[in-house]
GROMACS .gro file of C-alpha atoms in nm:
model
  310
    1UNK     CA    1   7.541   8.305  18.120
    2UNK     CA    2   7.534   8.637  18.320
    3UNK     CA    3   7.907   8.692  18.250
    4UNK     CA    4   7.857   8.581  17.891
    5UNK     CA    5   7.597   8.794  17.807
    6UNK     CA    6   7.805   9.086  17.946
    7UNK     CA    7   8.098   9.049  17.724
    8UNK     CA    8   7.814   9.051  17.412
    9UNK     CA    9   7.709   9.346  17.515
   10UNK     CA   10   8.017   9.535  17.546
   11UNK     CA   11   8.106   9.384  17.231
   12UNK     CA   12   7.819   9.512  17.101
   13UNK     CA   13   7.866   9.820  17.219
   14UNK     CA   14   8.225   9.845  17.135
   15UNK     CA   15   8.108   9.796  16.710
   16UNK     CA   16   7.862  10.056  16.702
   17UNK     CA   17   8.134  10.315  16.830
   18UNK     CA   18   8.379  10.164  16.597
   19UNK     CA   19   8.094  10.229  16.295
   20UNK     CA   20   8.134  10.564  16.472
   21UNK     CA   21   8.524  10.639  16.443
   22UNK     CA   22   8.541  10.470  16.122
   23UNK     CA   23   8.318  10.762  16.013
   24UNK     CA   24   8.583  10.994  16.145
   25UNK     CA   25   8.833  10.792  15.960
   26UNK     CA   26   8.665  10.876  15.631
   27UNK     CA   27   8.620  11.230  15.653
   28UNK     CA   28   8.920  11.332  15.764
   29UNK     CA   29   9.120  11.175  15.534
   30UNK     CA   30   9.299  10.957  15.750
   31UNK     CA   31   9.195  10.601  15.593
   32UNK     CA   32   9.602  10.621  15.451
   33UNK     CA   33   9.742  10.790  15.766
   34UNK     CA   34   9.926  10.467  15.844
   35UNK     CA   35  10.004  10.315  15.466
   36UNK     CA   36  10.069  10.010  15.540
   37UNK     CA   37   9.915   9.706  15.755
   38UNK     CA   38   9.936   9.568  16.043
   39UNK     CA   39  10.231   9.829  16.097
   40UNK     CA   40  10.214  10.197  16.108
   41UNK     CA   41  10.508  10.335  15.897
   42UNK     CA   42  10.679  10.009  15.936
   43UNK     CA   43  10.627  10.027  16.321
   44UNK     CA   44  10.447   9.843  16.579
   45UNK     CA   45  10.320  10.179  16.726
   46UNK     CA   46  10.365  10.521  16.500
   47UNK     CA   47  10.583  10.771  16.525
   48UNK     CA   48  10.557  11.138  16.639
   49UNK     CA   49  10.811  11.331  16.455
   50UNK     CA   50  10.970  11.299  16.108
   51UNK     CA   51  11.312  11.230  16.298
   52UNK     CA   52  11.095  10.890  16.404
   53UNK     CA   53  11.013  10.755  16.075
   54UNK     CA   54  11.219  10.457  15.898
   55UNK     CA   55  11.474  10.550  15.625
   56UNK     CA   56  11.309  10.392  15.347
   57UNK     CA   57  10.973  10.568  15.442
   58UNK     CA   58  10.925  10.915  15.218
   59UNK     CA   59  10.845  11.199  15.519
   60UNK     CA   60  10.634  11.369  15.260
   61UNK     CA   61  10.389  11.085  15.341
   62UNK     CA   62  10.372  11.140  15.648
   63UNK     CA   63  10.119  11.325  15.867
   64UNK     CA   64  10.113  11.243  16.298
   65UNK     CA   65   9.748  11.337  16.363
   66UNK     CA   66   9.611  11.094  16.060
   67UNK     CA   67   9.847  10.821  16.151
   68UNK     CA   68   9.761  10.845  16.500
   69UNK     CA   69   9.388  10.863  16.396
   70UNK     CA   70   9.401  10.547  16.195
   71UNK     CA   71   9.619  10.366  16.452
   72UNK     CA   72   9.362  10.420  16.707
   73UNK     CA   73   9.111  10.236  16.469
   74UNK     CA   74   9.296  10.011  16.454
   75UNK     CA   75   9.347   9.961  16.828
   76UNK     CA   76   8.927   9.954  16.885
   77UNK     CA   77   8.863   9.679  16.627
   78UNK     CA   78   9.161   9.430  16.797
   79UNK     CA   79   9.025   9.508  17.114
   80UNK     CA   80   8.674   9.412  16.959
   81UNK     CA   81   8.839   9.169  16.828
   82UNK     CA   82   8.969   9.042  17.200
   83UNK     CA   83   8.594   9.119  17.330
   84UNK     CA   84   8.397   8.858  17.100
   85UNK     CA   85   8.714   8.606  17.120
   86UNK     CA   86   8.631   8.643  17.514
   87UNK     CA   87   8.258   8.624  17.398
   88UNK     CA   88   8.300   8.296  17.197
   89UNK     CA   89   8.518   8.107  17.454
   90UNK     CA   90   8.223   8.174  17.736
   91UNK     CA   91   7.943   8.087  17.477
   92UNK     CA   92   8.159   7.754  17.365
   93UNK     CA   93   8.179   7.686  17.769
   94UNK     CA   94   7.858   7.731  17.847
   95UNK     CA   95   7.656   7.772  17.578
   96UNK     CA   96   7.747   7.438  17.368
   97UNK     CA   97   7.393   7.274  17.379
   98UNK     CA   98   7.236   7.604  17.277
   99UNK     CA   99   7.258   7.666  16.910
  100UNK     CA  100   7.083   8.003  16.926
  101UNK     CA  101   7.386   8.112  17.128
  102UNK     CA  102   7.623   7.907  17.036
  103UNK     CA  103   7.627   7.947  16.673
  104UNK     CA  104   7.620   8.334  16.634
  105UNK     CA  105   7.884   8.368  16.874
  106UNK     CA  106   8.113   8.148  16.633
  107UNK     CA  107   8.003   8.391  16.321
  108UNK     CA  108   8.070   8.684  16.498
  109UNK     CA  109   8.381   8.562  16.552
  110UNK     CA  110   8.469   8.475  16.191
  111UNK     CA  111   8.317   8.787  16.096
  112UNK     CA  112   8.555   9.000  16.313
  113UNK     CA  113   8.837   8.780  16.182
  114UNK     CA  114   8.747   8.852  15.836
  115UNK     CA  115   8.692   9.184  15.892
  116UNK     CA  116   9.025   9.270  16.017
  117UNK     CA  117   9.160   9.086  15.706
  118UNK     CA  118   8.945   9.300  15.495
  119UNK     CA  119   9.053   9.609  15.693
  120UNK     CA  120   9.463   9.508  15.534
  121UNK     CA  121   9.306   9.504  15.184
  122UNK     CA  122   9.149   9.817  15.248
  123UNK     CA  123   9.517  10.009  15.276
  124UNK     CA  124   9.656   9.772  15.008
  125UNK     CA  125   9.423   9.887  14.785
  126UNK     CA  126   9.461  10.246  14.841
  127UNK     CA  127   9.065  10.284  14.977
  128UNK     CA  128   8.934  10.121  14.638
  129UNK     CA  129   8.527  10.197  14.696
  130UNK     CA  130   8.436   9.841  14.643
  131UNK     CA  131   8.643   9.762  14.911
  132UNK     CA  132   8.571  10.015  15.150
  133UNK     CA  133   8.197   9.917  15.096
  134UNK     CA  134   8.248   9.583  15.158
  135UNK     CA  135   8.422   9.651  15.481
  136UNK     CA  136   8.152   9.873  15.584
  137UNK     CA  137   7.826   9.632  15.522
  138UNK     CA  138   8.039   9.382  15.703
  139UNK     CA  139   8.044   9.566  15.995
  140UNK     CA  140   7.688   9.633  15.966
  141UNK     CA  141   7.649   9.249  15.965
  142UNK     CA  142   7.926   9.228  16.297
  143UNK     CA  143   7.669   9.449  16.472
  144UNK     CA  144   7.331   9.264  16.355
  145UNK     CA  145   7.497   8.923  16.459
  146UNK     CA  146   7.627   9.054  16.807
  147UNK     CA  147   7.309   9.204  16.902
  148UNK     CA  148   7.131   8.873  16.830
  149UNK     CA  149   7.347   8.698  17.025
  150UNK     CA  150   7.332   8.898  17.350
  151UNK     CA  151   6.904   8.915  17.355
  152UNK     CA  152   6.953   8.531  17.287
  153UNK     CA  153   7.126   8.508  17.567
  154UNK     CA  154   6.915   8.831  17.794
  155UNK     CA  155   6.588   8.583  17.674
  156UNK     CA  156   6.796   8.230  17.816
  157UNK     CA  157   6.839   8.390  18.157
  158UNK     CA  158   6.411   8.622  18.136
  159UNK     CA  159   6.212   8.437  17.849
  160UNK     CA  160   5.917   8.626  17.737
  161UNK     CA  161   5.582   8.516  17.787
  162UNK     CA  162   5.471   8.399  17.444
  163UNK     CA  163   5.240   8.593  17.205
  164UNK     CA  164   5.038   8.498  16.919
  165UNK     CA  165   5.005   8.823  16.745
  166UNK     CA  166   5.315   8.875  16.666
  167UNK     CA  167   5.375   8.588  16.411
  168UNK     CA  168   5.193   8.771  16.186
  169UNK     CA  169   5.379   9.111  16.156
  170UNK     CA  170   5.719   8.941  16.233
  171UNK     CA  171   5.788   8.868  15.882
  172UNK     CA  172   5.739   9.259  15.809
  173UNK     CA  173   6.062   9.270  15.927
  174UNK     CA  174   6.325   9.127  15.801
  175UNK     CA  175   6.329   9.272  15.415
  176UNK     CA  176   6.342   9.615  15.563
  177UNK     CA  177   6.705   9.525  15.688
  178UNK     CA  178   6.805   9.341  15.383
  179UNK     CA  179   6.735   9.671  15.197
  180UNK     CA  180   6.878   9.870  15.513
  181UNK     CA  181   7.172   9.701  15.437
  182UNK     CA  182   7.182   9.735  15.083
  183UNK     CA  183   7.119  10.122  15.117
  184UNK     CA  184   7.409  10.167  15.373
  185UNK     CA  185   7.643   9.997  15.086
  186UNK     CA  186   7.458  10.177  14.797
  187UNK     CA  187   7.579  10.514  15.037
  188UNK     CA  188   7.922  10.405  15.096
  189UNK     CA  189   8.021  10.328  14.750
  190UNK     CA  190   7.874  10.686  14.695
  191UNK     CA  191   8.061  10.854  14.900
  192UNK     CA  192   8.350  10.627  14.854
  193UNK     CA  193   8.322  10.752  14.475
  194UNK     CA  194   8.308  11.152  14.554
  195UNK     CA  195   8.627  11.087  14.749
  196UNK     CA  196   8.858  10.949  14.471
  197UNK     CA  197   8.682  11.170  14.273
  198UNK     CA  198   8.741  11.492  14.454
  199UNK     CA  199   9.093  11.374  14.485
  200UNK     CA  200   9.136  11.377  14.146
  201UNK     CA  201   8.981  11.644  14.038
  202UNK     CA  202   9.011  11.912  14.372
  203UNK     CA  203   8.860  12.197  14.170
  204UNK     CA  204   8.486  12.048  14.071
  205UNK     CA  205   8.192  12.129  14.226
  206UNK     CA  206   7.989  11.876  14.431
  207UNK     CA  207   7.723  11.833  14.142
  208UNK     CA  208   7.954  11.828  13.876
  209UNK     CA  209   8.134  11.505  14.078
  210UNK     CA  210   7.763  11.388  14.141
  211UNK     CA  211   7.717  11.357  13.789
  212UNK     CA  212   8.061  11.141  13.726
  213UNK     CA  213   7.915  10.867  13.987
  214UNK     CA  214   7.629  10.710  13.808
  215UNK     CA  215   7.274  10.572  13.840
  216UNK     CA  216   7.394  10.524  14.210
  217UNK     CA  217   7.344  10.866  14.346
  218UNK     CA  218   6.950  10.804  14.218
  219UNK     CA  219   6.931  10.458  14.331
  220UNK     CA  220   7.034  10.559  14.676
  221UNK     CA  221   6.784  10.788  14.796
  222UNK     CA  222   6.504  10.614  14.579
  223UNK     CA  223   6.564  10.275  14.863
  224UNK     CA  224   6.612  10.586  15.112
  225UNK     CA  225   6.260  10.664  15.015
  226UNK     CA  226   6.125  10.357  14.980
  227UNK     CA  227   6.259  10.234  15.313
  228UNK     CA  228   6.129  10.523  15.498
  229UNK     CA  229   5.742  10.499  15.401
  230UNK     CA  230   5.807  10.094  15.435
  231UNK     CA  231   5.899  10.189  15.810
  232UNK     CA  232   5.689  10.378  15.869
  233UNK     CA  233   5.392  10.175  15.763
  234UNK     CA  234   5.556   9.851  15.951
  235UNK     CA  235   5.595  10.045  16.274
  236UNK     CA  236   5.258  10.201  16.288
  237UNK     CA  237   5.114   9.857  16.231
  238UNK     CA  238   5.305   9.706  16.517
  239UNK     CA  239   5.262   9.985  16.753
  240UNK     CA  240   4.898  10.054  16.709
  241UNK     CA  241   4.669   9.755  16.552
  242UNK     CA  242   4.942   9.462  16.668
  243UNK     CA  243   4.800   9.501  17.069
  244UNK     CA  244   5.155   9.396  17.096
  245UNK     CA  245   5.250   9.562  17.473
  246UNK     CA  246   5.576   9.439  17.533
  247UNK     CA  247   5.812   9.738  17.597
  248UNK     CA  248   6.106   9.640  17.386
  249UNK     CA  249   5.914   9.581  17.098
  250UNK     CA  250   5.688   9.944  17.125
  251UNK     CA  251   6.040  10.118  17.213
  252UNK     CA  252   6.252   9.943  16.928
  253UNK     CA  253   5.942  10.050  16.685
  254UNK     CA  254   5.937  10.387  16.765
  255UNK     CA  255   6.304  10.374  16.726
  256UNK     CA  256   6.348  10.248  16.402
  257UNK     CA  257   6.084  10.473  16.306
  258UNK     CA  258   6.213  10.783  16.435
  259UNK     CA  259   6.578  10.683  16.297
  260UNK     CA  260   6.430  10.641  15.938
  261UNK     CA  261   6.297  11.021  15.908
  262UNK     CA  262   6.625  11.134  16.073
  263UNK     CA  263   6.813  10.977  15.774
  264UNK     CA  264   6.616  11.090  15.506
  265UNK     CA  265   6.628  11.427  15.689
  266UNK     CA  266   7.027  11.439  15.704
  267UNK     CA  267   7.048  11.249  15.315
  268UNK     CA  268   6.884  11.600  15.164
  269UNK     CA  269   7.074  11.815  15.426
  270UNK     CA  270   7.445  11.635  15.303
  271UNK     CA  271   7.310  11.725  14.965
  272UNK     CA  272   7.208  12.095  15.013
  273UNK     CA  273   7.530  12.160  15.245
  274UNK     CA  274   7.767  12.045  14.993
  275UNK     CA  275   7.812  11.687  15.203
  276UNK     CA  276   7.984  11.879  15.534
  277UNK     CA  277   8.188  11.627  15.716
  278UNK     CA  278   8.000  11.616  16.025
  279UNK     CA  279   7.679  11.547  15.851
  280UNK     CA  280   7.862  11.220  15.684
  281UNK     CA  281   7.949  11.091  16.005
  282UNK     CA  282   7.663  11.139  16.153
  283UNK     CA  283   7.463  11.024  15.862
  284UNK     CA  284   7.638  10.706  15.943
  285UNK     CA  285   7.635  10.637  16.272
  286UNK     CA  286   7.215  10.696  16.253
  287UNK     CA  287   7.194  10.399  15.998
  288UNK     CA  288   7.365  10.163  16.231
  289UNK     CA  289   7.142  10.268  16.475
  290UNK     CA  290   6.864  10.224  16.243
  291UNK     CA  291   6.993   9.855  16.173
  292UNK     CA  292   7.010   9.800  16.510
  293UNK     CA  293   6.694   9.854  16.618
  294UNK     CA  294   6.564   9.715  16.313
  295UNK     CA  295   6.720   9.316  16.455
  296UNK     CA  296   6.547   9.414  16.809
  297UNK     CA  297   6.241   9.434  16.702
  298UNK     CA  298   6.298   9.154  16.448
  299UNK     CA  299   6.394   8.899  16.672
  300UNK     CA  300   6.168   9.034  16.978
  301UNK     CA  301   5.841   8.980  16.749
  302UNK     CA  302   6.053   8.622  16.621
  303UNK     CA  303   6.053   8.495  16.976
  304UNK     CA  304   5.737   8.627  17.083
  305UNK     CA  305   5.592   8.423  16.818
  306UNK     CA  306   5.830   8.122  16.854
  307UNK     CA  307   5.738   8.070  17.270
  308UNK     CA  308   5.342   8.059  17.148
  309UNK     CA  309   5.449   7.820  16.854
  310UNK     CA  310   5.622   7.624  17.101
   0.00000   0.00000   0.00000
């Protein structure tokens, strides 16, 4: 179990920084630097130079520093990929007679399967923004699932000493990541829009491609706002009238709480910047965080609650 919940962990781990270079992926323009899948120019690992590339391959599609970007991507999600395989094998060996371990470490598994799939329609679509969305929430998902796996298995080998108060705020929870999630895909698609957009018309302004995108860009950061004061109120409720003490749950609170505000900070400051790559990413990379401490807390308060039940 020790081993097993190691390899969740640095499966874990290994998502949230692939959230994290996917961001780079987007704003540098380098979602097409290899233009075809699972090859890179028709090779198993890209080339370097024009003199390198196939002889059916156009050179004027070529770029080394986007390729090599988007190969190394690629290289982090099959050795996530290798990590929960690794992760599911131990849980399957040891694991079989507990469900709670056992059965998210088989979704994760399917999920990372799928998502590489997904990642192959990506470039065969040319970054359509469904798609791109799609692949993003599911990553989301990948992370949610692998944390909830390794504190299933942290709470096998230290369970926590039961607590009735927290049945009753536990259900707080879980809506505020349903709309987390929904937010994260309402701001992909957005973004995913201004892209195509911008790519097709290079000389618009950032307000004028604003307008071209839709009741999205209001519904966005409407939930933004919404989920922020929702937080807020949720997290103040837990950390001060719960009497809830356990550490995890106070830290993961504050957390959550502390990530919301950041993102609505960094929403208005893409907006007033003109959307500066930097910003995106890191725009990004905060909501996953926010997600993630969002299932801590979730599931901390959950078994709290369960152990009295039980």
């Amino acid at each position: 179990m020790n081993r097993l919940r190691s390899w969740a962990l640095a499966a874990t781990l290994a998502t949230f920084f692939l959230i994290f270079v996917g961001g780079l992926v987007r704003v540098s323009g380098a979602g097409l630097g290899c233009p075809d899948w699972p090859k890179c120019f028709d090779r198993w690992i890209p080339p370097t130079s024009v003199e390198q590339l196939p002889p059916h391959i156009d050179p004027s599609t070529f770029n080394v520093t986007l390729a090599w970007i988007e190969y190394i991507n690629r290289l982090i999600g099959v050795t996530i990929g290798l990590l929960i395989l690794i992760t599911a094998i131990l849980a399957i060996r040891h694991a079989r007679r507990h469900p709670r371990i056992l059965y998210p470490a088989l979704l994760s598994l399917a999920l990372v399967a799928f998502e590489g799939w997904q990642g192959g329609e990506v470039v065969g679509t040319k970054l359509a923004p469904f798609v791109v969305t799609v692949h993003m929430v599911i990553a989301f998902i990948l992370a949610s699932v692998l944390i909830h796996l390794t504190l299933q298995v942290h709470w096998h080998l230290h369970p926590l000493a039961p607590d009735a108060r927290a049945r009753a705020v536990s259900r707080w929870t879980w809506p505020l990541w349903i709309i987390a999630i929904v937010s994260v895909g309402m701001g992909t698609q957005i973004r995913s829009d201004i892209e195509t957009l911008a790519a097709n018309n290079p000389n618009e302004t950032l307000g004028a491609l604003m307008n071209q995108v839709g009741w999205i860009k209001l519904g966005h950061p409407l939930i933004g706002g919404a989920l922020l004061i929702a937080t807020w109120w949720v997290g103040l409720r837990i950390i001060w009238k719960s009497g809830i003490a356990l550490p995890l749950v106070q830290r993961s609170a504050w957390a959550f709480m502390i990530l919301s505000a950041a993102q609505m900070f960094l929403g208005l400051a893409l907006v007033a910047a003109d959307m500066p790559a930097a910003l995106r990413v890191l725009h990004l990379w905060l909501s996953s965080f926010y997600v993630g401490a969002l299932v801590v807390l979730q599931l901390s308060l959950r078994r709290l609650a369960e152990a009295h039940h039980g």
